[in-house]
Coordinates of N, CA, C and O in Angstrom, one line a residue:
M1 N -49.7 -76.4 20.1 CA -49.7 -76.5 18.6 C -50.9 -75.7 18.0 O -52.0 -75.9 18.4
P2 N -50.6 -74.7 17.1 CA -51.7 -74.0 16.6 C -52.7 -74.8 15.7 O -52.2 -75.8 15.1
A3 N -53.9 -74.4 15.7 CA -54.9 -75.1 14.8 C -54.5 -74.9 13.4 O -53.8 -73.9 13.0
P4 N -54.8 -75.9 12.5 CA -54.4 -75.8 11.1 C -54.8 -74.6 10.4 O -54.1 -74.2 9.4
D5 N -55.9 -74.0 10.8 CA -56.3 -72.8 10.0 C -55.7 -71.5 10.6 O -55.9 -70.4 10.0
E6 N -55.0 -71.5 11.7 CA -54.4 -70.3 12.2 C -53.4 -69.6 11.3 O -53.5 -68.4 11.1
P7 N -52.5 -70.3 10.6 CA -51.6 -69.6 9.6 C -52.4 -68.9 8.5 O -52.1 -67.8 8.1
M8 N -53.5 -69.5 8.1 CA -54.4 -68.9 7.0 C -55.0 -67.6 7.6 O -55.1 -66.6 6.9
R9 N -55.5 -67.7 8.8 CA -56.2 -66.5 9.5 C -55.2 -65.4 9.6 O -55.5 -64.2 9.3
I10 N -54.0 -65.7 10.0 CA -52.9 -64.7 10.2 C -52.6 -64.1 8.8 O -52.6 -62.8 8.7
M11 N -52.4 -64.9 7.8 CA -52.0 -64.4 6.5 C -53.2 -63.5 5.9 O -52.9 -62.5 5.3
N12 N -54.4 -64.0 6.1 CA -55.5 -63.2 5.6 C -55.6 -61.9 6.3 O -56.0 -60.9 5.7
S13 N -55.4 -61.9 7.6 CA -55.5 -60.6 8.3 C -54.4 -59.6 7.8 O -54.6 -58.4 7.6
L14 N -53.2 -60.2 7.7 CA -52.1 -59.3 7.1 C -52.4 -58.8 5.7 O -52.2 -57.6 5.4
R15 N -52.9 -59.7 4.9 CA -53.3 -59.2 3.5 C -54.4 -58.1 3.6 O -54.3 -57.2 2.8
R16 N -55.3 -58.3 4.5 CA -56.4 -57.2 4.6 C -55.8 -55.9 5.0 O -56.2 -54.8 4.5
V17 N -54.9 -55.9 5.9 CA -54.3 -54.6 6.4 C -53.5 -54.0 5.3 O -53.6 -52.8 5.0
V18 N -52.7 -54.8 4.6 CA -51.8 -54.3 3.5 C -52.7 -53.8 2.4 O -52.5 -52.7 1.8
R19 N -53.8 -54.5 2.1 CA -54.7 -54.1 1.0 C -55.4 -52.7 1.4 O -55.5 -51.8 0.6
L20 N -55.8 -52.6 2.7 CA -56.4 -51.4 3.1 C -55.4 -50.2 2.9 O -55.8 -49.1 2.4
L21 N -54.2 -50.4 3.3 CA -53.2 -49.4 3.1 C -52.9 -49.0 1.7 O -52.8 -47.9 1.3
R22 N -52.8 -50.1 0.9 CA -52.6 -49.8 -0.6 C -53.7 -49.1 -1.2 O -53.5 -48.1 -2.0
L23 N -54.9 -49.5 -0.9 CA -56.1 -48.8 -1.5 C -56.2 -47.4 -1.0 O -56.6 -46.5 -1.8
A24 N -55.9 -47.1 0.2 CA -55.9 -45.8 0.8 C -54.8 -44.9 0.0 O -55.1 -43.8 -0.3
D25 N -53.7 -45.5 -0.2 CA -52.6 -44.8 -0.9 C -53.1 -44.5 -2.3 O -52.9 -43.3 -2.8
R26 N -53.7 -45.4 -3.0 CA -54.2 -45.1 -4.4 C -55.3 -44.1 -4.4 O -55.3 -43.2 -5.3
A27 N -56.2 -44.2 -3.4 CA -57.3 -43.2 -3.3 C -56.7 -41.8 -3.1 O -57.2 -40.8 -3.7
A28 N -55.7 -41.6 -2.2 CA -55.1 -40.3 -2.0 C -54.4 -39.8 -3.2 O -54.6 -38.7 -3.6
E29 N -53.6 -40.7 -3.9 CA -52.9 -40.3 -5.1 C -53.9 -39.8 -6.2 O -53.7 -38.8 -6.8
S30 N -55.0 -40.6 -6.3 CA -56.0 -40.2 -7.3 C -56.7 -38.9 -7.0 O -56.9 -38.1 -7.9
A31 N -57.1 -38.8 -5.8 CA -57.9 -37.6 -5.4 C -57.1 -36.3 -5.2 O -57.6 -35.3 -5.7
V32 N -56.0 -36.4 -4.6 CA -55.2 -35.2 -4.3 C -53.7 -35.2 -4.6 O -53.0 -34.3 -4.3
R33 N -53.3 -36.2 -5.3 CA -52.0 -36.3 -5.9 C -50.9 -36.4 -4.9 O -49.7 -35.9 -5.1
I34 N -51.2 -36.8 -3.7 CA -50.1 -37.1 -2.7 C -50.4 -38.5 -2.1 O -51.5 -39.0 -2.2
S35 N -49.4 -39.1 -1.4 CA -49.6 -40.4 -0.9 C -50.5 -40.3 0.4 O -50.6 -39.3 1.0
A36 N -51.0 -41.5 0.8 CA -51.7 -41.6 2.0 C -50.8 -41.2 3.2 O -51.3 -40.6 4.2
A37 N -49.6 -41.6 3.2 CA -48.6 -41.3 4.3 C -48.5 -39.8 4.4 O -48.5 -39.2 5.5
Q38 N -48.4 -39.1 3.2 CA -48.3 -37.6 3.3 C -49.6 -37.0 3.8 O -49.5 -36.1 4.6
L39 N -50.7 -37.6 3.4 CA -52.0 -37.1 3.9 C -52.1 -37.3 5.4 O -52.6 -36.4 6.1
F40 N -51.7 -38.4 5.8 CA -51.7 -38.7 7.3 C -50.9 -37.7 8.1 O -51.3 -37.2 9.1
V41 N -49.7 -37.3 7.6 CA -48.9 -36.3 8.2 C -49.6 -35.0 8.2 O -49.6 -34.3 9.2
L42 N -50.1 -34.6 7.0 CA -50.9 -33.4 6.9 C -52.0 -33.3 8.0 O -52.2 -32.3 8.6
R43 N -52.8 -34.4 8.0 CA -53.9 -34.4 9.0 C -53.4 -34.3 10.4 O -54.1 -33.7 11.3
S44 N -52.2 -34.8 10.7 CA -51.7 -34.6 12.1 C -51.3 -33.2 12.4 O -51.1 -32.9 13.6
L45 N -51.1 -32.4 11.4 CA -50.7 -31.0 11.6 C -51.9 -30.0 11.6 O -51.8 -28.8 11.8
V46 N -53.1 -30.5 11.3 CA -54.3 -29.7 11.2 C -54.6 -29.0 12.5 O -54.8 -27.8 12.5
E47 N -54.6 -29.7 13.6 CA -54.9 -29.2 14.9 C -53.8 -28.2 15.4 O -54.2 -27.2 16.0
A48 N -52.6 -28.5 15.2 CA -51.5 -27.6 15.6 C -50.2 -28.0 14.9 O -50.0 -29.1 14.5
P49 N -49.3 -27.0 14.8 CA -48.0 -27.3 14.2 C -47.2 -28.2 15.1 O -47.5 -28.3 16.3
A50 N -46.3 -28.9 14.6 CA -45.4 -29.8 15.4 C -44.2 -28.9 15.8 O -43.6 -28.2 14.9
A51 N -43.7 -29.1 17.0 CA -42.6 -28.3 17.5 C -41.3 -28.8 16.9 O -40.3 -28.1 16.9
S52 N -41.3 -30.0 16.4 CA -40.1 -30.6 15.8 C -40.4 -31.9 15.0 O -41.6 -32.4 15.1
L53 N -39.5 -32.4 14.3 CA -39.7 -33.6 13.6 C -39.9 -34.8 14.6 O -40.7 -35.7 14.3
S54 N -39.2 -34.7 15.7 CA -39.4 -35.7 16.7 C -40.8 -35.7 17.2 O -41.4 -36.8 17.4
E55 N -41.4 -34.6 17.5 CA -42.8 -34.5 17.9 C -43.7 -35.1 16.9 O -44.7 -35.8 17.2
L56 N -43.5 -34.7 15.6 CA -44.3 -35.2 14.5 C -44.2 -36.7 14.4 O -45.2 -37.4 14.1
A57 N -43.0 -37.2 14.5 CA -42.8 -38.7 14.5 C -43.6 -39.4 15.6 O -44.2 -40.4 15.4
A58 N -43.6 -38.8 16.8 CA -44.3 -39.3 17.9 C -45.8 -39.3 17.6 O -46.5 -40.3 17.9
R59 N -46.3 -38.2 17.1 CA -47.7 -38.1 16.7 C -48.2 -39.2 15.7 O -49.3 -39.7 15.8
T60 N -47.3 -39.5 14.8 CA -47.6 -40.4 13.7 C -47.2 -41.8 14.0 O -47.3 -42.7 13.2
L61 N -46.6 -42.0 15.2 CA -46.1 -43.3 15.6 C -45.1 -44.0 14.6 O -45.3 -45.1 14.2
T62 N -44.2 -43.2 14.1 CA -43.2 -43.6 13.2 C -41.8 -43.1 13.6 O -41.7 -42.4 14.5
D63 N -40.8 -43.5 12.8 CA -39.5 -43.0 13.2 C -39.2 -41.7 12.5 O -39.9 -41.3 11.5
Q64 N -38.2 -41.0 13.1 CA -37.9 -39.6 12.6 C -37.5 -39.6 11.2 O -37.8 -38.6 10.4
S65 N -36.7 -40.6 10.7 CA -36.2 -40.5 9.3 C -37.4 -40.6 8.3 O -37.3 -40.0 7.3
S66 N -38.3 -41.5 8.7 CA -39.5 -41.6 7.8 C -40.3 -40.3 7.7 O -40.6 -39.9 6.6
V67 N -40.6 -39.8 8.8 CA -41.4 -38.5 8.8 C -40.6 -37.4 8.2 O -41.2 -36.5 7.5
S68 N -39.3 -37.4 8.3 CA -38.5 -36.4 7.7 C -38.6 -36.4 6.2 O -38.7 -35.4 5.5
T69 N -38.6 -37.6 5.6 CA -38.7 -37.8 4.2 C -40.1 -37.3 3.7 O -40.2 -36.6 2.7
V70 N -41.1 -37.7 4.4 CA -42.5 -37.2 4.1 C -42.6 -35.7 4.2 O -43.1 -35.1 3.3
V71 N -42.1 -35.1 5.2 CA -42.1 -33.7 5.4 C -41.4 -33.0 4.3 O -41.9 -32.0 3.8
A72 N -40.2 -33.5 3.9 CA -39.5 -32.9 2.8 C -40.3 -32.8 1.5 O -40.3 -31.8 0.8
R73 N -41.1 -33.9 1.3 CA -41.9 -33.9 0.1 C -43.1 -32.9 0.2 O -43.4 -32.3 -0.8
L74 N -43.6 -32.8 1.4 CA -44.7 -31.9 1.6 C -44.2 -30.4 1.6 O -44.9 -29.6 1.1
V75 N -43.0 -30.2 2.0 CA -42.4 -28.8 1.9 C -42.2 -28.5 0.4 O -42.6 -27.4 -0.1
D76 N -41.7 -29.5 -0.4 CA -41.5 -29.3 -1.8 C -42.8 -29.0 -2.5 O -42.8 -28.2 -3.5
A77 N -43.9 -29.6 -2.0 CA -45.2 -29.4 -2.6 C -45.9 -28.1 -2.1 O -47.0 -27.9 -2.4
K78 N -45.2 -27.4 -1.2 CA -45.8 -26.2 -0.5 C -47.0 -26.5 0.3 O -47.9 -25.6 0.4
L79 N -47.1 -27.7 0.9 CA -48.2 -28.1 1.7 C -47.9 -27.9 3.2 O -48.8 -27.8 4.0
V80 N -46.6 -27.9 3.5 CA -46.2 -27.5 4.9 C -45.0 -26.6 4.8 O -44.3 -26.5 3.8
N81 N -44.8 -25.9 5.9 CA -43.7 -25.0 6.0 C -42.8 -25.4 7.2 O -43.4 -25.9 8.2
R82 N -41.5 -25.2 7.1 CA -40.7 -25.3 8.3 C -40.4 -23.9 8.7 O -39.9 -23.0 8.0
I83 N -40.7 -23.6 10.0 CA -40.6 -22.3 10.6 C -39.7 -22.3 11.8 O -39.9 -23.1 12.6
P84 N -38.7 -21.4 11.8 CA -37.9 -21.3 13.0 C -38.7 -21.1 14.3 O -39.6 -20.3 14.3
S85 N -38.4 -21.9 15.3 CA -39.2 -21.8 16.6 C -38.9 -20.5 17.2 O -37.8 -20.0 17.2
K86 N -40.0 -20.0 17.9 CA -39.8 -18.7 18.6 C -39.0 -19.0 19.9 O -38.3 -18.1 20.3
D87 N -39.1 -20.2 20.4 CA -38.4 -20.5 21.7 C -36.9 -20.9 21.4 O -36.1 -20.6 22.3
D88 N -36.6 -21.5 20.3 CA -35.3 -22.0 20.1 C -35.0 -21.9 18.6 O -35.5 -22.7 17.8
R89 N -34.3 -20.9 18.1 CA -34.0 -20.7 16.7 C -33.4 -21.8 16.0 O -33.4 -21.9 14.8
R90 N -32.8 -22.7 16.7 CA -32.1 -23.9 16.1 C -33.1 -24.9 15.7 O -32.9 -25.8 14.8
R91 N -34.3 -24.9 16.3 CA -35.3 -25.9 16.0 C -36.3 -25.3 15.0 O -36.7 -24.2 15.0
M92 N -36.8 -26.2 14.1 CA -37.8 -25.9 13.1 C -39.1 -26.5 13.4 O -39.2 -27.7 13.6
E93 N -40.2 -25.6 13.5 CA -41.5 -26.1 13.7 C -42.0 -26.5 12.3 O -41.6 -26.0 11.3
I94 N -43.0 -27.4 12.3 CA -43.6 -27.8 11.0 C -45.1 -27.5 11.1 O -45.8 -27.9 12.0
A95 N -45.5 -26.7 10.1 CA -46.9 -26.2 10.1 C -47.5 -26.4 8.7 O -46.9 -26.3 7.7
I96 N -48.8 -26.7 8.7 CA -49.5 -26.9 7.5 C -49.8 -25.5 6.9 O -50.0 -24.6 7.6
T97 N -49.7 -25.4 5.6 CA -50.0 -24.2 4.9 C -51.5 -24.1 4.5 O -52.2 -25.1 4.6
P98 N -51.9 -22.9 4.1 CA -53.3 -22.8 3.6 C -53.6 -23.8 2.5 O -54.7 -24.4 2.4
A99 N -52.6 -24.0 1.6 CA -52.8 -25.0 0.5 C -53.0 -26.4 1.0 O -53.8 -27.2 0.6
G100 N -52.2 -26.7 2.1 CA -52.3 -28.0 2.7 C -53.7 -28.2 3.4 O -54.3 -29.3 3.3
M101 N -54.2 -27.2 4.0 CA -55.5 -27.2 4.6 C -56.6 -27.5 3.6 O -57.5 -28.3 3.8
R102 N -56.5 -26.8 2.4 CA -57.5 -27.0 1.4 C -57.4 -28.4 0.9 O -58.5 -29.0 0.6
L103 N -56.2 -28.9 0.7 CA -56.1 -30.3 0.2 C -56.7 -31.3 1.2 O -57.4 -32.2 0.8
V104 N -56.4 -31.1 2.5 CA -57.0 -32.0 3.5 C -58.5 -32.1 3.5 O -59.1 -33.1 3.6
K105 N -59.1 -30.9 3.2 CA -60.6 -30.8 3.2 C -61.2 -31.6 2.1 O -62.3 -32.1 2.2
K106 N -60.5 -31.7 1.0 CA -61.1 -32.5 -0.1 C -60.5 -33.9 -0.3 O -60.9 -34.6 -1.2
A107 N -59.6 -34.3 0.6 CA -59.0 -35.6 0.5 C -59.8 -36.7 1.1 O -60.6 -36.5 2.0
P108 N -59.6 -37.9 0.6 CA -60.3 -39.1 1.2 C -59.7 -39.4 2.6 O -58.6 -39.0 2.9
P109 N -60.5 -40.2 3.4 CA -60.0 -40.6 4.7 C -58.8 -41.5 4.5 O -58.6 -42.2 3.5
T110 N -57.9 -41.6 5.5 CA -56.8 -42.5 5.5 C -57.0 -43.4 6.7 O -57.5 -43.0 7.7
P111 N -56.5 -44.7 6.6 CA -56.8 -45.6 7.7 C -55.8 -45.5 8.9 O -56.1 -46.1 9.9
Q112 N -54.7 -44.8 8.7 CA -53.7 -44.9 9.8 C -54.2 -44.4 11.1 O -54.0 -45.1 12.2
A113 N -54.9 -43.3 11.2 CA -55.4 -42.8 12.4 C -56.5 -43.7 13.0 O -56.5 -44.0 14.2
K114 N -57.3 -44.3 12.2 CA -58.3 -45.3 12.7 C -57.6 -46.5 13.2 O -58.0 -47.1 14.3
M115 N -56.5 -47.0 12.6 CA -55.8 -48.1 13.1 C -55.1 -47.8 14.4 O -55.2 -48.7 15.3
I116 N -54.5 -46.7 14.5 CA -53.8 -46.3 15.8 C -54.9 -46.2 16.9 O -54.6 -46.7 18.0
A117 N -56.0 -45.6 16.6 CA -57.0 -45.5 17.7 C -57.5 -46.9 18.1 O -57.7 -47.1 19.3
A118 N -57.7 -47.7 17.1 CA -58.2 -49.1 17.5 C -57.2 -49.8 18.3 O -57.5 -50.5 19.3
I119 N -55.9 -49.7 18.0 CA -54.8 -50.4 18.7 C -54.8 -49.8 20.2 O -54.7 -50.6 21.1
K120 N -54.9 -48.5 20.3 CA -54.9 -47.9 21.6 C -56.1 -48.3 22.5 O -56.0 -48.2 23.7
K121 N -57.2 -48.6 21.9 CA -58.4 -49.1 22.6 C -58.2 -50.5 23.2 O -58.9 -50.8 24.1
L122 N -57.3 -51.2 22.6 CA -57.1 -52.6 23.1 C -56.5 -52.6 24.5 O -55.7 -51.6 24.8
P123 N -56.8 -53.6 25.3 CA -56.1 -53.6 26.6 C -54.6 -53.7 26.5 O -54.1 -54.2 25.5
A124 N -53.9 -53.1 27.4 CA -52.4 -53.1 27.3 C -51.8 -54.5 27.1 O -50.9 -54.6 26.3
A125 N -52.3 -55.5 27.8 CA -51.8 -56.9 27.6 C -52.0 -57.4 26.2 O -51.1 -58.0 25.6
K126 N -53.1 -57.0 25.6 CA -53.4 -57.4 24.2 C -52.5 -56.7 23.2 O -51.9 -57.3 22.3
Q127 N -52.2 -55.4 23.5 CA -51.3 -54.6 22.7 C -49.9 -55.3 22.8 O -49.2 -55.4 21.7
A128 N -49.5 -55.6 24.0 CA -48.2 -56.2 24.1 C -48.1 -57.6 23.4 O -47.1 -57.9 22.8
D129 N -49.2 -58.4 23.5 CA -49.2 -59.7 22.8 C -49.1 -59.5 21.3 O -48.3 -60.2 20.6
I130 N -49.8 -58.6 20.8 CA -49.8 -58.3 19.3 C -48.4 -57.8 18.9 O -47.8 -58.3 17.9
A131 N -47.8 -56.9 19.7 CA -46.5 -56.3 19.3 C -45.5 -57.4 19.4 O -44.6 -57.6 18.5
K132 N -45.5 -58.3 20.4 CA -44.5 -59.4 20.5 C -44.7 -60.4 19.4 O -43.7 -60.8 18.8
S133 N -45.9 -60.7 19.0 CA -46.1 -61.7 18.0 C -45.7 -61.1 16.6 O -45.0 -61.8 15.8
L134 N -46.0 -59.9 16.3 CA -45.6 -59.3 15.1 C -44.1 -59.1 15.0 O -43.5 -59.3 13.9
E135 N -43.5 -58.7 16.1 CA -42.0 -58.6 16.1 C -41.3 -60.0 15.9 O -40.4 -60.1 15.2
A136 N -41.9 -61.0 16.4 CA -41.4 -62.4 16.2 C -41.5 -62.8 14.7 O -40.6 -63.4 14.2
L137 N -42.7 -62.4 14.1 CA -42.9 -62.7 12.7 C -41.9 -62.0 11.9 O -41.3 -62.5 10.9
V138 N -41.7 -60.7 12.2 CA -40.8 -59.8 11.4 C -39.4 -60.4 11.5 O -38.7 -60.5 10.5
K139 N -39.0 -60.8 12.7 CA -37.7 -61.4 12.8 C -37.5 -62.8 12.1 O -36.5 -63.0 11.4
A140 N -38.6 -63.6 12.2 CA -38.6 -64.9 11.5 C -38.4 -64.8 10.0 O -37.8 -65.7 9.4
V141 N -39.0 -63.8 9.4 CA -38.9 -63.6 8.0 C -37.7 -62.8 7.5 O -37.5 -62.5 6.3
G142 N -36.9 -62.3 8.5 CA -35.7 -61.6 8.2 C -36.0 -60.1 7.9 O -35.1 -59.4 7.3
A143 N -37.1 -59.6 8.2 CA -37.4 -58.2 7.9 C -37.0 -57.3 9.1 O -37.2 -56.0 9.0
D144 N -36.4 -57.8 10.1 CA -36.0 -57.0 11.3 C -34.8 -56.1 11.0 O -34.5 -55.2 11.8
E145 N -34.1 -56.4 9.9 CA -32.9 -55.6 9.6 C -33.3 -54.3 8.8 O -32.5 -53.4 8.5
T146 N -34.6 -54.2 8.3 CA -35.0 -53.1 7.5 C -35.6 -52.0 8.5 O -36.2 -52.4 9.5
A147 N -35.4 -50.8 8.1 CA -35.9 -49.7 9.0 C -37.4 -49.7 8.8 O -37.9 -49.8 7.7
P148 N -38.2 -49.4 9.9 CA -39.6 -49.3 9.7 C -39.9 -48.0 9.0 O -39.3 -46.9 9.3
R149 N -40.7 -48.0 8.0 CA -41.1 -46.8 7.2 C -42.5 -46.5 7.3 O -43.3 -47.4 7.7
M150 N -42.9 -45.3 6.9 CA -44.3 -44.9 7.0 C -45.0 -45.5 5.8 O -45.3 -44.8 4.8
F151 N -45.4 -46.7 5.9 CA -46.1 -47.4 4.9 C -45.5 -47.3 3.5 O -44.4 -47.7 3.3
F152 N -46.2 -46.7 2.5 CA -45.7 -46.8 1.2 C -45.0 -45.6 0.7 O -44.6 -45.4 -0.4
D153 N -44.7 -44.6 1.6 CA -44.2 -43.3 1.1 C -42.7 -43.2 1.3 O -42.1 -42.6 0.4
A154 N -42.1 -43.6 2.4 CA -40.7 -43.2 2.7 C -39.8 -44.3 2.2 O -40.1 -45.4 2.0

């Protein structure tokens, strides 16, 4: 049986994470007029273009449909380009534009990369415990039928 304060600790932790993400989203919108999710995707393209949407989804630890929606918005804003692959003309690479690079340089930090790095530093057993517990919570509240999205953008 959990201690009486465990539900409060869990709810407060979830509230803190949601608040962190919301504040990051507002900061990005205010500073550079794009969402934190869009900024996170842009930052993942700074080092190198993505060979495909699947690769970009893997880099950002999200599903392909979410990253596709974010990329479409970034293409419309001329912050990324879709370029036919040199190896396979049917595949489109995704690359940050010079305007996207300028925007990233003046943008505030986003918490997603920090969160992912912190999760990856945890021992594998702890990662599995957290994943299992969060999945059980998601199922218990009926949110397991909704597609996972890239935070507040998609």
